[in-house]
Each structure stands twice: as structure tokens, then as C-alpha cells.
mmCIF file of C-alpha atoms in Angstrom:
data_model
loop_
_atom_site.group_PDB
_atom_site.id
_atom_site.type_symbol
_atom_site.label_atom_id
_atom_site.label_comp_id
_atom_site.label_asym_id
_atom_site.label_seq_id
_atom_site.Cartn_x
_atom_site.Cartn_y
_atom_site.Cartn_z
ATOM 1 C CA MET Q 1 -18.164 -9.477 -5.507
ATOM 2 C CA CYS Q 2 -21.248 -7.357 -5.109
ATOM 3 C CA GLY Q 3 -24.592 -9.061 -4.810
ATOM 4 C CA CYS Q 4 -27.194 -8.544 -7.476
ATOM 5 C CA THR Q 5 -30.962 -8.978 -7.658
ATOM 6 C CA THR Q 6 -33.258 -8.858 -10.623
ATOM 7 C CA SER Q 7 -34.493 -5.379 -11.382
ATOM 8 C CA SER Q 8 -38.093 -4.742 -12.305
ATOM 9 C CA ASP Q 9 -36.880 -2.881 -15.367
ATOM 10 C CA ALA Q 10 -34.390 -5.368 -16.751
ATOM 11 C CA THR Q 11 -33.534 -9.038 -16.683
ATOM 12 C CA THR Q 12 -30.274 -9.635 -14.860
ATOM 13 C CA GLU Q 13 -27.809 -12.043 -16.472
ATOM 14 C CA SER Q 14 -24.707 -11.608 -14.305
ATOM 15 C CA ALA Q 15 -23.686 -9.915 -11.087
ATOM 16 C CA ALA Q 16 -21.872 -6.620 -10.752
ATOM 17 C CA VAL Q 17 -18.332 -6.555 -9.408
ATOM 18 C CA GLY Q 18 -16.195 -3.812 -7.893
ATOM 19 C CA GLY Q 19 -17.620 -0.748 -6.199
ATOM 20 C CA ASP Q 20 -17.558 -1.528 -2.472
ATOM 21 C CA ASN Q 21 -13.871 -2.413 -2.291
ATOM 22 C CA GLU Q 22 -13.400 -2.465 1.491
ATOM 23 C CA GLU Q 23 -9.623 -2.477 1.112
ATOM 24 C CA LEU Q 24 -9.767 1.030 -0.298
ATOM 25 C CA LEU Q 25 -11.637 2.180 2.796
ATOM 26 C CA GLU Q 26 -9.368 0.553 5.356
ATOM 27 C CA SER Q 27 -6.398 2.120 7.079
ATOM 28 C CA GLN Q 28 -3.877 0.135 5.036
ATOM 29 C CA LEU Q 29 -4.538 2.545 2.191
ATOM 30 C CA TYR Q 30 -2.939 5.342 4.151
ATOM 31 C CA ALA Q 31 0.685 4.235 4.495
ATOM 32 C CA ASP Q 32 2.588 6.410 6.916
ATOM 33 C CA ASP Q 33 5.167 3.931 8.202
ATOM 34 C CA GLY Q 34 8.472 5.608 7.434
ATOM 35 C CA LEU Q 35 10.176 4.040 4.413
ATOM 36 C CA CYS Q 36 6.919 2.567 3.193
ATOM 37 C CA THR Q 37 4.362 3.317 0.530
ATOM 38 C CA THR Q 38 1.000 1.826 -0.378
ATOM 39 C CA THR Q 39 0.862 0.005 -3.700
ATOM 40 C CA GLU Q 40 -2.186 -1.120 -5.651
ATOM 41 C CA ILE Q 41 -1.673 -4.193 -7.846
ATOM 42 C CA HIS Q 42 -3.908 -4.620 -10.899
ATOM 43 C CA VAL Q 43 -4.055 -8.175 -12.226
ATOM 44 C CA SER Q 44 -4.800 -9.714 -15.610
ATOM 45 C CA CYS Q 45 -3.908 -12.980 -17.345
ATOM 46 C CA GLN Q 46 -3.366 -14.145 -20.916
ATOM 47 C CA ASN Q 47 -3.662 -17.519 -22.615
ATOM 48 C CA LEU Q 48 -4.626 -19.489 -19.518
ATOM 49 C CA ALA Q 49 -4.803 -23.263 -19.786
ATOM 50 C CA ASP Q 50 -8.398 -24.425 -20.187
ATOM 51 C CA LYS Q 51 -9.253 -26.727 -17.292
ATOM 52 C CA ASP Q 52 -12.932 -27.211 -18.144
ATOM 53 C CA VAL Q 53 -14.221 -29.804 -20.603
ATOM 54 C CA PHE Q 54 -17.442 -28.240 -21.909
ATOM 55 C CA SER Q 55 -16.630 -24.567 -21.304
ATOM 56 C CA LYS Q 56 -13.692 -22.291 -20.514
ATOM 57 C CA SER Q 57 -12.012 -21.931 -17.134
ATOM 58 C CA ASP Q 58 -13.473 -19.603 -14.488
ATOM 59 C CA PRO Q 59 -10.228 -18.059 -13.200
ATOM 60 C CA PHE Q 60 -9.377 -16.098 -10.078
ATOM 61 C CA ALA Q 61 -6.016 -15.104 -8.602
ATOM 62 C CA VAL Q 62 -4.733 -15.315 -5.027
ATOM 63 C CA LEU Q 63 -1.770 -13.285 -3.731
ATOM 64 C CA TYR Q 64 0.518 -14.512 -0.940
ATOM 65 C CA PHE Q 65 3.456 -12.939 0.870
ATOM 66 C CA LYS Q 66 6.197 -14.939 2.593
ATOM 67 C CA ASN Q 67 6.246 -14.734 6.372
ATOM 68 C CA LYS Q 68 9.773 -13.718 7.383
ATOM 69 C CA LYS Q 69 9.645 -15.660 10.662
ATOM 70 C CA ASN Q 70 8.585 -19.106 9.473
ATOM 71 C CA GLY Q 71 8.955 -18.890 5.676
ATOM 72 C CA GLN Q 72 5.319 -19.850 5.078
ATOM 73 C CA TRP Q 73 3.119 -18.267 2.407
ATOM 74 C CA VAL Q 74 0.279 -16.169 3.856
ATOM 75 C CA GLU Q 75 -2.693 -15.042 1.767
ATOM 76 C CA THR Q 76 -2.996 -11.267 1.525
ATOM 77 C CA GLY Q 77 -5.718 -10.804 -1.104
ATOM 78 C CA ARG Q 78 -7.558 -12.269 -4.068
ATOM 79 C CA THR Q 79 -9.464 -11.157 -7.137
ATOM 80 C CA GLU Q 80 -13.016 -11.931 -8.143
ATOM 81 C CA VAL Q 81 -13.937 -14.939 -10.301
ATOM 82 C CA ILE Q 82 -14.427 -14.258 -14.010
ATOM 83 C CA ASP Q 83 -16.533 -16.893 -15.751
ATOM 84 C CA ASP Q 84 -15.518 -18.596 -18.998
ATOM 85 C CA ASN Q 85 -12.471 -16.475 -19.779
ATOM 86 C CA LEU Q 86 -8.901 -17.473 -20.595
ATOM 87 C CA ASN Q 87 -7.745 -13.835 -20.834
ATOM 88 C CA PRO Q 88 -9.283 -12.252 -17.719
ATOM 89 C CA VAL Q 89 -8.836 -8.615 -16.738
ATOM 90 C CA PHE Q 90 -9.772 -8.549 -13.075
ATOM 91 C CA VAL Q 91 -11.678 -5.598 -11.645
ATOM 92 C CA LYS Q 92 -10.694 -6.133 -8.016
ATOM 93 C CA SER Q 93 -7.185 -4.910 -7.310
ATOM 94 C CA ILE Q 94 -5.056 -5.885 -4.308
ATOM 95 C CA ILE Q 95 -3.577 -3.375 -1.856
ATOM 96 C CA VAL Q 96 -0.140 -4.046 -0.336
ATOM 97 C CA LYS Q 97 2.525 -2.038 1.482
ATOM 98 C CA TYR Q 98 5.947 -1.709 -0.138
ATOM 99 C CA PHE Q 99 8.880 -1.331 2.252
ATOM 100 C CA PHE Q 100 11.867 0.203 0.477
ATOM 101 C CA GLU Q 101 14.535 -1.384 2.664
ATOM 102 C CA GLU Q 102 13.124 -4.927 2.526
ATOM 103 C CA ARG Q 103 12.896 -7.713 -0.013
ATOM 104 C CA GLN Q 104 9.282 -8.844 -0.073
ATOM 105 C CA PRO Q 105 8.809 -12.261 -1.724
ATOM 106 C CA MET Q 106 5.322 -12.726 -3.151
ATOM 107 C CA ARG Q 107 3.471 -15.434 -5.004
ATOM 108 C CA PHE Q 108 0.394 -15.383 -7.207
ATOM 109 C CA GLU Q 109 -1.629 -18.553 -7.697
ATOM 110 C CA VAL Q 110 -4.364 -18.768 -10.331
ATOM 111 C CA TYR Q 111 -7.215 -21.240 -10.003
ATOM 112 C CA ASP Q 112 -10.192 -22.417 -12.019
ATOM 113 C CA ALA Q 113 -13.235 -22.048 -9.743
ATOM 114 C CA ASP Q 114 -14.809 -25.519 -9.625
ATOM 115 C CA ASP Q 115 -16.759 -25.031 -6.372
ATOM 116 C CA LYS Q 116 -18.061 -21.454 -6.264
ATOM 117 C CA LYS Q 117 -20.009 -22.113 -3.069
ATOM 118 C CA ASP Q 118 -16.769 -22.729 -1.181
ATOM 119 C CA LEU Q 119 -14.186 -20.517 -2.872
ATOM 120 C CA ARG Q 120 -12.186 -20.128 0.342
ATOM 121 C CA ASN Q 121 -11.277 -23.810 0.168
ATOM 122 C CA LEU Q 122 -8.651 -23.869 -2.563
ATOM 123 C CA LYS Q 123 -8.442 -27.675 -2.406
ATOM 124 C CA LYS Q 124 -11.863 -27.713 -4.086
ATOM 125 C CA GLN Q 125 -10.610 -25.520 -6.962
ATOM 126 C CA GLU Q 126 -8.424 -26.580 -9.877
ATOM 127 C CA PHE Q 127 -4.907 -25.183 -9.849
ATOM 128 C CA ILE Q 128 -3.803 -23.512 -13.088
ATOM 129 C CA GLY Q 129 -0.369 -22.152 -12.227
ATOM 130 C CA ALA Q 130 1.777 -19.989 -9.954
ATOM 131 C CA ALA Q 131 4.338 -17.217 -10.295
ATOM 132 C CA GLU Q 132 6.794 -15.979 -7.661
ATOM 133 C CA PHE Q 133 8.387 -12.539 -7.590
ATOM 134 C CA ALA Q 134 9.663 -9.839 -5.273
ATOM 135 C CA LEU Q 135 7.445 -6.789 -4.896
ATOM 136 C CA HIS Q 136 10.227 -4.421 -5.949
ATOM 137 C CA GLU Q 137 10.393 -6.221 -9.322
ATOM 138 C CA ALA Q 138 6.839 -5.095 -10.072
ATOM 139 C CA ILE Q 139 7.495 -1.578 -8.757
ATOM 140 C CA ARG Q 140 10.648 -1.123 -10.840
ATOM 141 C CA ALA Q 141 9.520 -2.904 -14.013
ATOM 142 C CA LYS Q 142 9.209 -0.880 -17.203
ATOM 143 C CA ASP Q 143 5.982 1.120 -17.010
ATOM 144 C CA GLN Q 144 5.473 -0.780 -13.723
ATOM 145 C CA ILE Q 145 4.135 -3.750 -15.685
ATOM 146 C CA LEU Q 146 5.536 -7.183 -14.823
ATOM 147 C CA ARG Q 147 4.774 -10.256 -16.938
ATOM 148 C CA LEU Q 148 5.368 -13.685 -15.418
ATOM 149 C CA PRO Q 149 4.703 -17.248 -16.620
ATOM 150 C CA LEU Q 150 2.177 -19.253 -14.606
ATOM 151 C CA VAL Q 151 3.867 -22.591 -13.994
ATOM 152 C CA ASP Q 152 2.506 -25.934 -12.826
ATOM 153 C CA LYS Q 153 4.887 -28.899 -12.585
ATOM 154 C CA GLY Q 154 7.378 -27.209 -14.883
ATOM 155 C CA LYS Q 155 4.769 -26.434 -17.544
ATOM 156 C CA SER Q 156 3.685 -22.920 -18.463
ATOM 157 C CA ASN Q 157 -0.106 -22.569 -18.288
ATOM 158 C CA GLY Q 158 -0.359 -18.932 -19.328
ATOM 159 C CA THR Q 159 0.899 -15.504 -18.303
ATOM 160 C CA ILE Q 160 -0.008 -13.263 -15.384
ATOM 161 C CA ILE Q 161 0.367 -9.500 -15.855
ATOM 162 C CA LEU Q 162 0.853 -7.252 -12.842
ATOM 163 C CA HIS Q 163 0.633 -3.468 -12.928
ATOM 164 C CA ALA Q 164 1.864 -1.869 -9.716
ATOM 165 C CA GLU Q 165 0.523 1.611 -9.014
ATOM 166 C CA GLU Q 166 1.774 3.677 -6.095
ATOM 167 C CA VAL Q 167 -0.927 5.364 -4.049
ATOM 168 C CA LYS Q 168 0.708 8.746 -3.509
ATOM 169 C CA GLU Q 169 -2.192 10.793 -2.259
ATOM 170 C CA LYS Q 170 -3.675 10.913 1.210
ATOM 171 C CA LEU Q 171 -7.092 9.691 0.166
ATOM 172 C CA SER Q 172 -10.518 10.108 1.686
ATOM 173 C CA SER Q 173 -13.111 7.408 2.327
ATOM 174 C CA ASN Q 174 -15.823 9.292 0.418
ATOM 175 C CA LEU Q 175 -18.204 7.427 -1.880
ATOM 176 C CA ALA Q 176 -19.302 8.300 -5.411
ATOM 177 C CA HIS Q 177 -22.917 7.476 -6.292
ATOM 178 C CA MET Q 178 -24.408 7.301 -9.782
ATOM 179 C CA THR Q 179 -27.041 5.545 -11.845
ATOM 180 C CA ILE Q 180 -26.400 4.672 -15.496
ATOM 181 C CA GLU Q 181 -29.219 3.819 -17.892
ATOM 182 C CA CYS Q 182 -29.568 3.162 -21.614
ATOM 183 C CA TYR Q 183 -32.666 4.543 -23.374
ATOM 184 C CA GLY Q 184 -33.733 3.262 -26.758
ATOM 185 C CA ALA Q 185 -31.405 0.248 -26.577
ATOM 186 C CA VAL Q 186 -31.031 -1.154 -30.080
ATOM 187 C CA LYS Q 187 -29.882 -4.623 -29.007
ATOM 188 C CA ASN Q 188 -32.128 -7.263 -27.506
ATOM 189 C CA SER Q 189 -29.199 -9.222 -26.090
ATOM 190 C CA PRO Q 190 -28.008 -8.398 -22.552
ATOM 191 C CA MET Q 191 -25.476 -5.609 -22.071
ATOM 192 C CA PHE Q 192 -23.152 -4.507 -19.288
ATOM 193 C CA TYR Q 193 -20.661 -1.704 -18.810
ATOM 194 C CA ARG Q 194 -17.281 -1.185 -17.204
ATOM 195 C CA LEU Q 195 -15.933 1.936 -15.533
ATOM 196 C CA LEU Q 196 -12.178 2.432 -15.850
ATOM 197 C CA ARG Q 197 -9.710 4.796 -14.174
ATOM 198 C CA SER Q 198 -6.471 6.126 -15.673
ATOM 199 C CA ASP Q 199 -3.103 6.369 -13.942
ATOM 200 C CA GLY Q 200 -1.805 8.625 -16.731
ATOM 201 C CA ASN Q 201 -0.570 5.761 -18.908
ATOM 202 C CA SER Q 202 -3.165 2.999 -18.808
ATOM 203 C CA PHE Q 203 -6.816 2.473 -17.895
ATOM 204 C CA PHE Q 204 -7.825 -0.041 -15.209
ATOM 205 C CA PRO Q 205 -11.314 -1.407 -14.556
ATOM 206 C CA VAL Q 206 -12.728 -0.378 -11.180
ATOM 207 C CA TYR Q 207 -16.336 -1.472 -11.609
ATOM 208 C CA GLN Q 208 -18.323 -3.839 -13.823
ATOM 209 C CA SER Q 209 -22.109 -3.757 -13.847
ATOM 210 C CA GLU Q 210 -24.483 -6.665 -14.006
ATOM 211 C CA ALA Q 211 -25.623 -7.686 -17.495
ATOM 212 C CA CYS Q 212 -29.227 -6.721 -18.259
ATOM 213 C CA ARG Q 213 -31.628 -7.119 -21.145
ATOM 214 C CA ARG Q 214 -33.723 -4.207 -22.310
ATOM 215 C CA ARG Q 215 -37.306 -3.914 -21.155
ATOM 216 C CA ASN Q 216 -39.706 -1.543 -22.866
ATOM 217 C CA GLY Q 217 -36.746 -0.469 -24.972
ATOM 218 C CA ASN Q 218 -34.614 0.627 -22.001
ATOM 219 C CA ILE Q 219 -31.929 -0.811 -19.738
ATOM 220 C CA LYS Q 220 -31.649 0.278 -16.118
ATOM 221 C CA TRP Q 221 -28.569 -0.989 -14.333
ATOM 222 C CA HIS Q 222 -28.279 -0.970 -10.562
ATOM 223 C CA LYS Q 223 -27.139 2.143 -8.759
ATOM 224 C CA VAL Q 224 -23.356 2.357 -8.358
ATOM 225 C CA LYS Q 225 -21.514 3.103 -5.114
ATOM 226 C CA ILE Q 226 -17.722 3.341 -5.488
ATOM 227 C CA PRO Q 227 -15.049 4.762 -3.163
ATOM 228 C CA THR Q 228 -13.750 7.989 -4.726
ATOM 229 C CA ALA Q 229 -10.248 6.819 -3.797
ATOM 230 C CA GLY Q 230 -10.618 3.932 -6.234
ATOM 231 C CA LEU Q 231 -12.567 5.767 -8.914
ATOM 232 C CA PHE Q 232 -10.636 9.002 -9.423
ATOM 233 C CA ARG Q 233 -8.167 9.298 -6.535
ATOM 234 C CA ASP Q 234 -10.230 12.176 -5.083
ATOM 235 C CA ASP Q 235 -9.471 14.305 -8.174
ATOM 236 C CA GLN Q 236 -12.722 14.734 -10.119
ATOM 237 C CA SER Q 237 -10.855 15.998 -13.198
ATOM 238 C CA LYS Q 238 -8.922 12.738 -13.726
ATOM 239 C CA PRO Q 239 -9.763 10.781 -16.920
ATOM 240 C CA LEU Q 240 -12.387 8.049 -16.663
ATOM 241 C CA ARG Q 241 -13.721 5.692 -19.305
ATOM 242 C CA ILE Q 242 -16.924 3.742 -19.810
ATOM 243 C CA GLU Q 243 -16.947 0.618 -21.988
ATOM 244 C CA LEU Q 244 -20.204 -0.918 -23.235
ATOM 245 C CA TYR Q 245 -20.291 -4.673 -23.853
ATOM 246 C CA GLU Q 246 -22.675 -7.184 -25.324
ATOM 247 C CA TYR Q 247 -22.839 -10.088 -22.893
ATOM 248 C CA PHE Q 248 -22.345 -13.709 -23.979
ATOM 249 C CA SER Q 249 -22.575 -16.642 -21.574
ATOM 250 C CA ASN Q 250 -19.431 -18.244 -23.057
ATOM 251 C CA GLY Q 251 -17.319 -15.291 -21.907
ATOM 252 C CA ASN Q 252 -16.649 -13.906 -25.391
ATOM 253 C CA HIS Q 253 -18.189 -10.525 -24.610
ATOM 254 C CA LYS Q 254 -18.207 -8.022 -27.472
ATOM 255 C CA LEU Q 255 -16.956 -4.485 -26.902
ATOM 256 C CA LEU Q 256 -19.537 -2.179 -28.498
ATOM 257 C CA GLU Q 257 -18.333 1.338 -27.715
ATOM 258 C CA THR Q 258 -16.192 3.430 -25.377
ATOM 259 C CA ARG Q 259 -16.345 7.009 -24.131
ATOM 260 C CA ASP Q 260 -13.844 9.004 -22.063
ATOM 261 C CA PHE Q 261 -15.127 11.532 -19.545
ATOM 262 C CA GLN Q 262 -14.392 13.195 -16.212
ATOM 263 C CA PHE Q 263 -16.436 12.835 -13.061
ATOM 264 C CA VAL Q 264 -16.693 16.610 -12.750
ATOM 265 C CA SER Q 265 -18.431 16.685 -16.166
ATOM 266 C CA ILE Q 266 -21.228 14.297 -15.102
ATOM 267 C CA ILE Q 267 -21.927 15.648 -11.618
ATOM 268 C CA ASP Q 268 -24.957 17.570 -12.927
ATOM 269 C CA GLY Q 269 -26.077 14.740 -15.209
ATOM 270 C CA PHE Q 270 -24.819 13.647 -18.610
ATOM 271 C CA LYS Q 271 -26.222 12.165 -21.825
ATOM 272 C CA TRP Q 272 -24.275 10.334 -24.499
ATOM 273 C CA GLU Q 273 -25.910 9.332 -27.775
ATOM 274 C CA SER Q 274 -24.044 6.112 -28.479
ATOM 275 C CA LYS Q 275 -24.567 3.617 -31.282
ATOM 276 C CA VAL Q 276 -26.447 1.273 -28.958
ATOM 277 C CA GLY Q 277 -28.741 3.873 -27.374
ATOM 278 C CA VAL Q 278 -28.704 7.020 -25.276
ATOM 279 C CA ILE Q 279 -26.496 6.480 -22.220
ATOM 280 C CA VAL Q 280 -27.648 8.610 -19.287
ATOM 281 C CA PHE Q 281 -25.711 9.326 -16.083
ATOM 282 C CA LYS Q 282 -28.117 10.417 -13.342
ATOM 283 C CA ASP Q 283 -28.274 10.836 -9.563
ATOM 284 C CA VAL Q 284 -24.537 11.575 -9.526
ATOM 285 C CA SER Q 285 -23.193 12.685 -6.148
ATOM 286 C CA VAL Q 286 -20.331 12.336 -3.675
ATOM 287 C CA GLU Q 287 -21.102 11.132 -0.167
ATOM 288 C CA LYS Q 288 -18.638 12.575 2.316
ATOM 289 C CA ARG Q 289 -17.577 10.086 4.975
ATOM 290 C CA ALA Q 290 -15.960 11.767 7.965
ATOM 291 C CA SER Q 291 -12.715 10.406 9.369
ATOM 292 C CA PHE Q 292 -12.308 9.455 13.019
ATOM 293 C CA LEU Q 293 -10.425 12.684 13.764
ATOM 294 C CA GLU Q 294 -13.127 14.747 12.035
ATOM 295 C CA TYR Q 295 -15.692 13.185 14.371
ATOM 296 C CA LEU Q 296 -13.544 14.136 17.368
ATOM 297 C CA PHE Q 297 -12.927 17.690 16.176
ATOM 298 C CA GLY Q 298 -16.660 18.016 15.509
ATOM 299 C CA GLY Q 299 -17.431 17.437 19.186
ATOM 300 C CA CYS Q 300 -17.984 13.674 19.276
ATOM 301 C CA GLN Q 301 -17.549 12.282 22.793
ATOM 302 C CA ILE Q 302 -16.328 8.750 23.453
ATOM 303 C CA SER Q 303 -16.925 6.674 26.573
ATOM 304 C CA LEU Q 304 -14.193 4.098 27.131
ATOM 305 C CA ALA Q 305 -14.637 0.816 29.001
ATOM 306 C CA ILE Q 306 -11.626 -1.449 29.578
ATOM 307 C CA ALA Q 307 -11.669 -5.132 30.475
ATOM 308 C CA ILE Q 308 -8.665 -7.433 30.852
ATOM 309 C CA ASP Q 309 -8.909 -11.159 30.256
ATOM 310 C CA PHE Q 310 -6.818 -12.915 32.931
ATOM 311 C CA THR Q 311 -6.697 -16.429 31.515
ATOM 312 C CA ALA Q 312 -4.052 -19.090 31.968
ATOM 313 C CA SER Q 313 -3.626 -19.359 28.208
ATOM 314 C CA ASN Q 314 -1.746 -16.038 28.284
ATOM 315 C CA ASN Q 315 1.147 -17.694 30.201
ATOM 316 C CA ASP Q 316 2.497 -17.154 33.692
ATOM 317 C CA PRO Q 317 2.683 -13.476 34.794
ATOM 318 C CA ASP Q 318 6.341 -13.994 35.681
ATOM 319 C CA MET Q 319 7.151 -14.779 32.036
ATOM 320 C CA PRO Q 320 8.249 -11.706 30.022
ATOM 321 C CA ASN Q 321 6.114 -12.660 27.001
ATOM 322 C CA SER Q 322 2.936 -13.007 29.048
ATOM 323 C CA LEU Q 323 0.172 -10.492 28.399
ATOM 324 C CA HIS Q 324 -0.127 -10.327 32.207
ATOM 325 C CA SER Q 325 3.571 -9.754 32.812
ATOM 326 C CA THR Q 326 4.396 -8.078 36.098
ATOM 327 C CA ASN Q 327 6.948 -6.009 34.191
ATOM 328 C CA LEU Q 328 4.789 -2.954 33.502
ATOM 329 C CA GLN Q 329 7.186 -1.706 30.814
ATOM 330 C CA LYS Q 330 6.678 -4.842 28.718
ATOM 331 C CA ASN Q 331 3.071 -5.632 29.597
ATOM 332 C CA GLN Q 332 1.098 -5.088 26.368
ATOM 333 C CA TYR Q 333 -2.162 -4.450 28.217
ATOM 334 C CA VAL Q 334 -0.587 -1.683 30.289
ATOM 335 C CA GLN Q 335 0.966 -0.124 27.193
ATOM 336 C CA ALA Q 336 -2.415 -0.166 25.428
ATOM 337 C CA ILE Q 337 -4.165 1.470 28.379
ATOM 338 C CA ARG Q 338 -1.539 4.157 28.637
ATOM 339 C CA GLY Q 339 -2.055 4.841 24.914
#
């Protein structure tokens, strides 16, 4: 979740989420492993059991895959926490690789965040329910939408909804920058917005701003920085959507207005006279981030230093599984050096 500080132009009520999704910038996004494709899983839930006494649950979801060697569940990603919401639509998606020839057991667990200072420790969170599935079930489901009950001790505690989207394109690591402001805001209560991307059938949230109150009649949200791969799949003509919300601390945010647009249409600036004020897109640009090969082709020179750690913990050199094996064909260090 992105950090957020109070702006001099608006009072911040909640933090922004989305934007710098590191998973979309890492190499796992570019699947090139034979019978394999990269899949992005969008997550939402409905009718979650309320685990809090004086407010609603603060849910988040954790995805695990089953290790084929030992059968243990290994965490592979998690969503952000959404406060006071029993029907969360998570902004952070999870990137996985789908291998066509394999059965890939997976498991989602949903928790109520009780200790937000130590979210990594799931023992300090309250378990809501879990759902197990095979990845191909989500890929092959109708409209690629899979609905599963979240079960705890045989009891259903809500439904988790998974939308699997194949990442077909070879995507860049470029970043889209923009600033969105609201002039002449008619509401005194705090507002936030969501940016959504379309896959051709449905819209998915990719960024949610902080909630801000107006000051001097205007709202100025923080500048946005989003990977173009996550925002519009490197195609500036793809449909996008902005949703404006009135923020409520109990999680019952009110949708005020929506507007569809394309990134290419706002690149030179854009104004939208909405019912809640004039929405202005400004400082819109795309920051090109060169790939490693582009650096090399551009004349970048690399100096390489190699060090080998000869420690006893790597086993006896006479053992074939030792990193210091005398068998140069199997020695992993030698293979790495040879490249």
C-alpha cells in the first residue's frame, strides 16, 4: 500500500493504494517459459462474516500455491487491507504463472486485520475463511470468473470471486504520471477516486487515491505514478474509467459519478465538469524505463566481479549436490560463471 502524507491543500483521510505495483515491473510478468503464460488474478469478496464487534471487518486475502516436493502451502502474494468492508473489491492484483501441462493447486485465505502493525504475522489476524482450487479452474471458468465459498470449520463465511486475466502482451516497465484535482468541489465531506482498467468485458480497479477534504473550495490529490502495464497494457487507446466516491469511515462509501476515457485523450490535459466539481487531469506523461538489453545496446559497459563462498555449509566437494563439487559439469558456480 502506498504511503500518504497530508497535503497542504487538502486534509487526508485515508491512504492511496495501487500505483507502484512492483510485481508488474518484475521479470515474472514476462513469461517466456515454453508452455507457460502469465496470469493476473483480480480478487473481490462478498458477504464476508463480520469478525469485529463495534465495526466491520478489515479484510485482506493471501494466495498460496502447493509445493510439489513437500506438499506444503507457500505464500505467493496478498492484497491490500480494506477497512470496514464486508464486500471488498481489492485494488492489488496477484501475478502468477500458469503452466498448461501441470495441475497447480492454490488456496486463498481471507483474514480480518486485527494487528495492522504486524500484518505479516497471520497468527495475529483473525481468520475468516479459505477456498482451495486449481489454477486452471479459474482460467477456464465462464468469463474467467470463479466464485468459491470461504469456509472455516465447515461453515461458509462469505464468497471469494476470482477473475483470471491472461497477460498476452510483452509489456514494458514504463510509468504513467498524472495529477487529478477537483475545482469547485460541492461537497465538504472527504472524497477519493478510483482508476479502473478494462479487459474488454469488465473493469478492474488499478489505483485508489487517498480521501481528501476540500480546502478553499478545491481538492488536490497526490500525484499518481502507475506502471503502464497495469494501467492500459501499453495501449493508450484502451478504455479506462474514473469513479468518484464520497468517503465514510464506516466503509459505506458512496459512488458519486463515473466517467470513461482513454489515456491518449488526457495526455495533453483534460477537464470534466462533473456534478461534484470540475475534475482536471494535469501533468500527464509517460516515463520510459529502459530495459536491461536497451542499456546494453545503448553502449552501457558492465564490470563484473566474481567471488565464491567456500564454506563447509555447502557440503563436501566430493558430494554431487555440493556447490563446490569437483564435477565441473554439475557445479552450479561453474555453470553460472560460464553463463
